[in-house]
XYZ file of N, CA, C and O in Angstrom:
572
model
N -4.605 -17.184 -20.846
C -5.599 -16.257 -20.355
C -4.907 -15.192 -19.503
O -4.096 -15.504 -18.652
N -5.234 -13.962 -19.734
C -4.662 -12.853 -18.983
C -5.347 -12.745 -17.629
O -6.572 -12.794 -17.525
N -4.569 -12.604 -16.579
C -5.123 -12.501 -15.236
C -5.334 -11.044 -14.863
O -4.486 -10.194 -15.115
N -6.457 -10.780 -14.289
C -6.765 -9.457 -13.759
C -7.340 -9.663 -12.363
O -8.265 -10.446 -12.189
N -6.833 -8.961 -11.367
C -7.377 -9.152 -10.025
C -8.755 -8.510 -9.891
O -9.089 -7.560 -10.594
N -9.540 -9.048 -8.989
C -10.792 -8.427 -8.602
C -10.430 -7.249 -7.720
O -9.604 -7.364 -6.820
N -11.028 -6.097 -7.973
C -10.673 -4.873 -7.252
C -11.878 -4.347 -6.503
O -12.983 -4.291 -7.034
N -11.643 -3.929 -5.270
C -12.699 -3.300 -4.480
C -12.103 -2.135 -3.733
O -11.159 -2.283 -2.981
N -12.655 -0.962 -3.938
C -12.237 0.258 -3.264
C -13.378 0.642 -2.340
O -14.478 0.921 -2.782
N -13.139 0.652 -1.051
C -14.192 0.865 -0.059
C -14.695 2.306 -0.016
O -15.740 2.591 0.526
N -13.939 3.232 -0.568
C -14.344 4.640 -0.491
C -15.712 4.859 -1.111
O -16.062 4.243 -2.109
N -16.458 5.743 -0.557
C -17.788 6.076 -1.075
C -17.771 7.515 -1.591
O -17.828 8.454 -0.829
N -17.648 7.650 -2.848
C -17.665 8.964 -3.483
C -18.929 9.036 -4.324
O -19.271 8.097 -5.023
N -19.631 10.166 -4.249
C -20.898 10.291 -4.976
C -20.763 9.944 -6.451
O -21.609 9.286 -7.030
N -19.682 10.385 -7.067
C -19.531 10.160 -8.494
C -19.133 8.720 -8.820
O -19.591 8.141 -9.785
N -18.285 8.123 -7.990
C -17.753 6.806 -8.317
C -18.488 5.656 -7.636
O -18.435 4.531 -8.089
N -19.158 5.913 -6.511
C -19.874 4.868 -5.763
C -18.975 3.683 -5.428
O -19.407 2.548 -5.413
N -17.708 3.947 -5.167
C -16.759 2.863 -4.889
C -16.351 2.216 -6.194
O -17.163 2.031 -7.079
N -15.097 1.926 -6.341
C -14.598 1.322 -7.573
C -14.693 -0.188 -7.464
O -14.310 -0.765 -6.469
N -15.196 -0.804 -8.497
C -15.279 -2.255 -8.535
C -14.857 -2.716 -9.905
O -15.073 -2.052 -10.898
N -14.291 -3.886 -9.950
C -13.944 -4.474 -11.232
C -13.936 -5.976 -11.093
O -13.456 -6.500 -10.106
N -14.515 -6.646 -12.035
C -14.481 -8.102 -11.983
C -13.172 -8.558 -12.575
O -12.689 -8.010 -13.552
N -12.590 -9.560 -11.973
C -11.295 -10.021 -12.417
C -11.290 -11.499 -12.705
O -12.288 -12.201 -12.556
N -10.147 -11.944 -13.130
C -9.930 -13.348 -13.438
C -8.701 -13.778 -12.635
O -7.702 -13.090 -12.630
N -8.771 -14.896 -11.962
C -7.647 -15.381 -11.183
C -7.945 -15.345 -9.701
O -9.070 -15.084 -9.278
N -6.920 -15.602 -8.909
C -7.097 -15.731 -7.473
C -6.855 -14.436 -6.705
O -7.175 -14.356 -5.535
N -6.278 -13.427 -7.331
C -5.939 -12.192 -6.622
C -7.179 -11.342 -6.383
O -8.084 -11.275 -7.211
N -7.201 -10.688 -5.232
C -8.278 -9.782 -4.856
C -7.621 -8.562 -4.238
O -6.876 -8.673 -3.268
N -7.834 -7.389 -4.811
C -7.201 -6.164 -4.355
C -8.244 -5.305 -3.658
O -9.314 -5.051 -4.209
N -7.929 -4.854 -2.447
C -8.841 -4.026 -1.666
C -8.084 -2.795 -1.196
O -6.958 -2.907 -0.717
N -8.696 -1.626 -1.334
C -8.121 -0.457 -0.685
C -8.702 -0.414 0.717
O -9.892 -0.160 0.904
N -7.866 -0.735 1.689
C -8.308 -0.751 3.086
C -8.471 0.680 3.569
O -7.722 1.572 3.187
N -9.438 0.899 4.429
C -9.771 2.243 4.900
C -9.389 2.399 6.359
O -9.978 1.782 7.236
N -8.384 3.235 6.604
C -7.942 3.450 7.976
C -8.752 4.509 8.709
O -8.605 4.682 9.911
N -9.638 5.222 8.019
C -10.314 6.374 8.617
C -11.128 6.028 9.854
O -11.268 6.848 10.752
N -11.649 4.812 9.912
C -12.465 4.417 11.071
C -11.915 3.173 11.766
O -12.599 2.539 12.551
N -10.685 2.810 11.452
C -10.048 1.667 12.086
C -10.450 0.321 11.517
O -9.953 -0.716 11.956
N -11.324 0.304 10.524
C -11.833 -0.968 10.002
C -10.802 -1.746 9.190
O -11.010 -2.921 8.911
N -9.685 -1.126 8.857
C -8.685 -1.839 8.051
C -8.042 -2.995 8.802
O -7.423 -3.855 8.199
N -8.210 -3.072 10.098
C -7.601 -4.169 10.859
C -8.402 -5.464 10.768
O -7.970 -6.482 11.289
N -9.546 -5.460 10.077
C -10.332 -6.692 9.939
C -9.856 -7.549 8.770
O -10.210 -8.716 8.681
N -9.047 -6.976 7.873
C -8.551 -7.735 6.732
C -7.440 -8.682 7.166
O -6.762 -8.448 8.155
N -7.227 -9.727 6.396
C -6.142 -10.683 6.628
C -5.382 -10.863 5.309
O -5.475 -11.898 4.665
N -4.623 -9.834 4.917
C -3.971 -9.884 3.600
C -2.746 -10.797 3.579
O -2.099 -11.017 4.605
N -2.455 -11.301 2.398
C -1.180 -11.981 2.173
C -0.097 -10.936 1.955
O 1.042 -11.112 2.365
N -0.465 -9.862 1.269
C 0.442 -8.747 1.007
C -0.304 -7.464 1.318
O -1.453 -7.293 0.904
N 0.333 -6.564 2.052
C -0.242 -5.248 2.339
C 0.730 -4.193 1.835
O 1.935 -4.278 2.085
N 0.212 -3.221 1.106
C 1.038 -2.129 0.589
C 0.632 -0.861 1.324
O -0.538 -0.473 1.304
N 1.600 -0.226 1.976
C 1.342 1.023 2.706
C 2.163 2.119 2.054
O 3.396 2.077 2.077
N 1.469 3.076 1.455
C 2.156 4.165 0.759
C 2.562 5.285 1.706
O 3.579 5.933 1.492
N 1.753 5.534 2.741
C 2.111 6.566 3.716
C 1.343 6.363 5.009
O 0.269 5.768 5.018
N 1.934 6.857 6.075
C 1.286 6.888 7.390
C 1.447 8.314 7.877
O 2.542 8.729 8.244
N 0.364 9.056 7.832
C 0.398 10.475 8.210
C -0.679 10.754 9.230
O -1.652 10.018 9.333
N -0.512 11.829 9.945
C -1.478 12.202 10.976
C -2.781 12.663 10.340
O -3.053 13.850 10.215
N -3.571 11.681 9.948
C -4.863 11.915 9.336
C -5.904 11.187 10.177
O -5.578 10.246 10.890
N -7.118 11.605 10.119
C -8.229 10.973 10.844
C -8.025 11.029 12.355
O -8.443 10.121 13.075
N -7.394 12.091 12.821
C -7.192 12.219 14.259
C -8.503 12.465 14.997
O -8.568 12.292 16.209
N -9.549 12.817 14.254
C -10.871 12.918 14.869
C -11.323 11.544 15.374
O -12.037 11.438 16.352
N -10.874 10.483 14.716
C -11.201 9.124 15.136
C -10.167 8.583 16.122
O -10.517 8.036 17.162
N -8.871 8.739 15.804
C -7.814 8.143 16.615
C -7.452 8.961 17.848
O -6.959 8.416 18.821
N -7.651 10.260 17.783
C -7.353 11.115 18.930
C -5.916 11.593 18.972
O -5.666 12.766 19.180
N -4.964 10.691 18.782
C -3.548 11.067 18.835
C -2.790 10.398 17.697
O -3.205 9.362 17.178
N -1.663 10.989 17.370
C -0.773 10.426 16.365
C -0.290 9.043 16.807
O -0.206 8.117 16.010
N -0.004 8.899 18.086
C 0.477 7.620 18.614
C -0.553 6.513 18.394
O -0.201 5.408 17.996
N -1.830 6.799 18.624
C -2.880 5.787 18.425
C -3.034 5.437 16.938
O -3.266 4.276 16.587
N -2.895 6.430 16.062
C -2.954 6.176 14.624
C -1.821 5.242 14.199
O -2.041 4.245 13.520
N -0.602 5.549 14.637
C 0.553 4.725 14.275
C 0.429 3.321 14.866
O 0.811 2.344 14.215
N -0.139 3.200 16.050
C -0.361 1.885 16.650
C -1.380 1.089 15.829
O -1.237 -0.119 15.666
N -2.391 1.757 15.289
C -3.390 1.082 14.449
C -2.733 0.529 13.182
O -3.050 -0.580 12.746
N -1.815 1.284 12.594
C -1.103 0.786 11.414
C -0.251 -0.429 11.756
O -0.162 -1.382 10.986
N 0.378 -0.414 12.932
C 1.167 -1.565 13.355
C 0.255 -2.773 13.572
O 0.597 -3.897 13.208
N -0.925 -2.537 14.126
C -1.907 -3.614 14.288
C -2.330 -4.154 12.918
O -2.457 -5.366 12.729
N -2.541 -3.253 11.953
C -2.879 -3.673 10.594
C -1.772 -4.550 10.015
O -2.035 -5.613 9.448
N -0.513 -4.137 10.162
C 0.610 -4.942 9.663
C 0.619 -6.310 10.334
O 0.983 -7.311 9.710
N 0.178 -6.359 11.580
C 0.115 -7.627 12.302
C -0.951 -8.568 11.784
O -0.942 -9.754 12.125
N -1.867 -8.080 10.946
C -2.907 -8.950 10.380
C -2.445 -9.664 9.123
O -3.168 -10.501 8.594
N -1.252 -9.324 8.636
C -0.732 -9.973 7.427
C -0.541 -11.460 7.727
O -0.011 -11.836 8.769
N -0.989 -12.282 6.798
C -0.914 -13.737 6.966
C 0.522 -14.187 7.220
O 1.469 -13.567 6.723
N 0.705 -15.265 7.989
C 2.054 -15.802 8.199
C 2.743 -16.058 6.858
O 2.146 -16.605 5.943
N 3.979 -15.598 6.759
C 4.714 -15.728 5.507
C 4.390 -14.638 4.515
O 4.966 -14.579 3.435
N 3.449 -13.760 4.861
C 3.044 -12.667 3.985
C 4.070 -11.555 3.955
O 5.160 -11.671 4.523
N 3.720 -10.453 3.326
C 4.681 -9.393 3.065
C 4.065 -8.019 3.254
O 2.966 -7.749 2.756
N 4.789 -7.146 3.954
C 4.442 -5.737 4.031
C 5.322 -5.002 3.035
O 6.557 -5.097 3.094
N 4.698 -4.290 2.092
C 5.411 -3.455 1.125
C 5.175 -2.021 1.571
O 4.034 -1.587 1.689
N 6.265 -1.301 1.852
C 6.128 0.032 2.439
C 7.018 1.035 1.717
O 8.123 0.703 1.283
N 6.533 2.264 1.617
C 7.271 3.332 0.953
C 8.365 3.868 1.874
O 8.083 4.383 2.965
N 9.613 3.747 1.424
C 10.753 4.217 2.210
C 10.855 5.742 2.205
O 11.546 6.312 3.047
N 10.160 6.409 1.289
C 10.233 7.862 1.179
C 9.326 8.570 2.179
O 9.460 9.772 2.395
N 8.389 7.855 2.765
C 7.470 8.423 3.743
C 7.938 8.009 5.131
O 8.075 6.812 5.412
N 8.168 8.975 6.006
C 8.716 8.684 7.336
C 7.820 7.735 8.131
O 8.309 6.807 8.780
N 6.509 7.923 8.069
C 5.596 7.062 8.815
C 5.574 5.647 8.291
O 5.578 4.671 9.057
N 5.563 5.499 6.979
C 5.575 4.180 6.353
C 6.899 3.470 6.622
O 6.932 2.263 6.913
N 8.009 4.207 6.544
C 9.328 3.625 6.814
C 9.430 3.169 8.269
O 9.969 2.094 8.550
N 8.876 3.961 9.194
C 8.890 3.573 10.612
C 8.052 2.318 10.829
O 8.438 1.429 11.603
N 6.909 2.228 10.157
C 6.071 1.034 10.247
C 6.841 -0.183 9.746
O 6.821 -1.247 10.378
N 7.542 -0.032 8.625
C 8.325 -1.132 8.065
C 9.385 -1.600 9.061
O 9.574 -2.805 9.269
N 10.073 -0.666 9.691
C 11.102 -1.015 10.679
C 10.500 -1.770 11.859
O 11.047 -2.784 12.301
N 9.390 -1.283 12.375
C 8.753 -1.928 13.529
C 8.229 -3.312 13.161
O 8.340 -4.245 13.950
N 7.649 -3.439 11.964
C 7.122 -4.734 11.535
C 8.267 -5.726 11.353
O 8.167 -6.892 11.771
N 9.361 -5.290 10.750
C 10.527 -6.160 10.566
C 11.115 -6.567 11.918
O 11.501 -7.724 12.108
N 11.157 -5.631 12.859
C 11.696 -5.927 14.192
C 10.864 -6.980 14.921
O 11.384 -7.711 15.762
N 9.567 -7.067 14.569
C 8.705 -8.067 15.202
C 8.714 -9.389 14.431
O 7.930 -10.282 14.721
N 9.594 -9.492 13.413
C 9.734 -10.732 12.661
C 8.967 -10.781 11.360
O 8.965 -11.805 10.677
N 8.299 -9.683 10.982
C 7.537 -9.648 9.741
C 8.427 -9.449 8.528
O 9.490 -8.835 8.615
N 7.981 -9.971 7.386
C 8.695 -9.773 6.120
C 8.330 -8.406 5.557
O 7.164 -8.039 5.530
N 9.341 -7.692 5.069
C 9.145 -6.329 4.573
C 9.927 -6.129 3.282
O 11.058 -6.595 3.160
N 9.317 -5.416 2.345
C 9.996 -4.933 1.148
C 9.688 -3.447 1.066
O 8.517 -3.052 1.059
N 10.729 -2.618 1.029
C 10.509 -1.175 0.900
C 10.803 -0.747 -0.529
O 11.592 -1.380 -1.234
N 10.146 0.330 -0.943
C 10.354 0.875 -2.281
C 10.400 2.391 -2.181
O 9.967 2.975 -1.185
N 10.946 3.032 -3.185
C 10.958 4.490 -3.225
C 12.198 5.015 -3.910
O 13.006 4.261 -4.450
N 12.347 6.309 -3.888
C 13.517 6.959 -4.484
C 14.718 6.929 -3.539
O 15.853 7.089 -3.968
N 14.458 6.737 -2.279
C 15.515 6.694 -1.280
C 16.469 5.536 -1.542
O 16.047 4.427 -1.869
N 17.754 5.787 -1.391
C 18.754 4.727 -1.558
C 18.663 3.700 -0.436
O 19.280 2.643 -0.518
N 17.898 3.982 0.607
C 17.704 3.006 1.681
C 16.614 1.994 1.323
O 16.455 0.999 2.025
N 15.878 2.232 0.247
C 14.803 1.328 -0.158
C 15.379 0.034 -0.723
O 16.461 0.018 -1.302
N 14.620 -1.043 -0.563
C 15.018 -2.320 -1.159
C 14.868 -2.263 -2.680
O 15.675 -2.818 -3.410
N 13.827 -1.613 -3.136
C 13.533 -1.460 -4.557
C 13.548 0.038 -4.855
O 12.659 0.772 -4.414
N 14.586 0.485 -5.563
C 14.772 1.920 -5.795
C 14.151 2.309 -7.134
O 14.428 1.693 -8.167
N 13.294 3.334 -7.096
C 12.648 3.853 -8.294
C 13.581 4.892 -8.914
O 14.010 5.826 -8.250
N 13.880 4.702 -10.187
C 14.760 5.633 -10.893
C 13.977 6.493 -11.854
O 12.924 7.034 -11.521
N 14.467 6.565 -13.070
C 13.862 7.392 -14.109
C 12.410 6.980 -14.369
O 12.088 5.798 -14.410
N 11.545 7.966 -14.552
C 10.137 7.714 -14.881
C 9.811 8.408 -16.186
O 10.365 9.452 -16.498
N 8.898 7.831 -16.947
C 8.424 8.460 -18.176
C 7.040 7.934 -18.506
O 6.627 6.887 -18.029
N 6.333 8.706 -19.327
C 4.975 8.330 -19.731
C 4.992 7.837 -21.168
O 5.725 8.363 -22.013
N 4.188 6.805 -21.410
C 3.969 6.282 -22.764
C 2.469 6.214 -22.962
O 1.826 5.279 -22.487
N 1.925 7.221 -23.609
C 0.476 7.285 -23.752
C -0.163 7.433 -22.373
O 0.171 8.340 -21.634
N -1.049 6.510 -22.036
C -1.710 6.550 -20.734
C -0.989 5.703 -19.694
O -1.480 5.511 -18.597
N 0.166 5.167 -20.047
C 0.925 4.327 -19.125
C 2.101 5.090 -18.544
O 2.747 5.870 -19.239
N 2.358 4.859 -17.283
C 3.512 5.430 -16.599
C 4.542 4.315 -16.436
O 4.201 3.200 -16.053
N 5.779 4.582 -16.754
C 6.846 3.584 -16.654
C 7.958 4.128 -15.767
O 8.108 5.332 -15.620
N 8.735 3.210 -15.203
C 9.849 3.614 -14.353
C 10.953 2.571 -14.416
O 10.704 1.395 -14.675
N 12.165 3.017 -14.161
C 13.301 2.123 -14.013
C 13.362 1.728 -12.541
O 13.287 2.585 -11.664
N 13.494 0.433 -12.275
C 13.557 -0.072 -10.907
C 14.888 -0.778 -10.695
O 15.377 -1.478 -11.572
N 15.454 -0.596 -9.508
C 16.715 -1.272 -9.173
C 16.556 -1.935 -7.817
O 16.260 -1.284 -6.828
N 16.741 -3.233 -7.797
C 16.700 -3.975 -6.547
C 18.059 -3.825 -5.885
O 19.091 -4.078 -6.514
N 18.077 -3.378 -4.631
C 19.345 -3.178 -3.922
C 20.154 -4.463 -3.969
O 19.620 -5.554 -3.816
N 21.440 -4.324 -4.182
C 22.321 -5.472 -4.269
C 22.406 -6.042 -5.676
O 23.111 -6.993 -5.930
N 21.647 -5.452 -6.606
C 21.645 -5.914 -7.993
C 22.226 -4.834 -8.879
O 22.059 -3.657 -8.614
N 22.928 -5.240 -9.897
C 23.515 -4.246 -10.806
C 22.629 -4.015 -12.025
O 22.870 -3.107 -12.797
N 21.588 -4.836 -12.192
C 20.727 -4.668 -13.357
C 19.521 -3.809 -13.024
O 19.163 -3.654 -11.869
N 18.925 -3.247 -14.051
C 17.716 -2.461 -13.879
C 16.611 -3.069 -14.707
O 16.852 -3.816 -15.642
N 15.388 -2.779 -14.338
C 14.229 -3.295 -15.052
C 13.358 -2.131 -15.477
O 13.223 -1.155 -14.745
N 12.775 -2.250 -16.648
C 11.873 -1.194 -17.144
C 10.495 -1.758 -17.353
O 10.308 -2.837 -17.756
């Protein structure tokens, strides 16, 4: 049986009314919403942070408070869990460093050679996007 995670996107867009999909298996994927600070209520096993930028300052007031909220979110990851962060985004990379310094597990990805998982060549096959990935310290690549 093919596994598909249950997906929930909290965003409320008139056209989409939030994305939902029924899945099979134990995985549950949620797009956490940082706009109002509510993302700190989740307790993920794995959290993926693509970027941390000065957005929603109407709610947070300052860049420092926004970045602190992301660190608090990373702190909600279950013991033994994993923060996956984009090494190409300065805010996400800083979050990864701070989370690792506090003892959290981190995997970084991106085009940067400092990433744990380096994204190489990309190409499209029909409606699918593919990429070559290289795990740092490994000489093999995966497609």
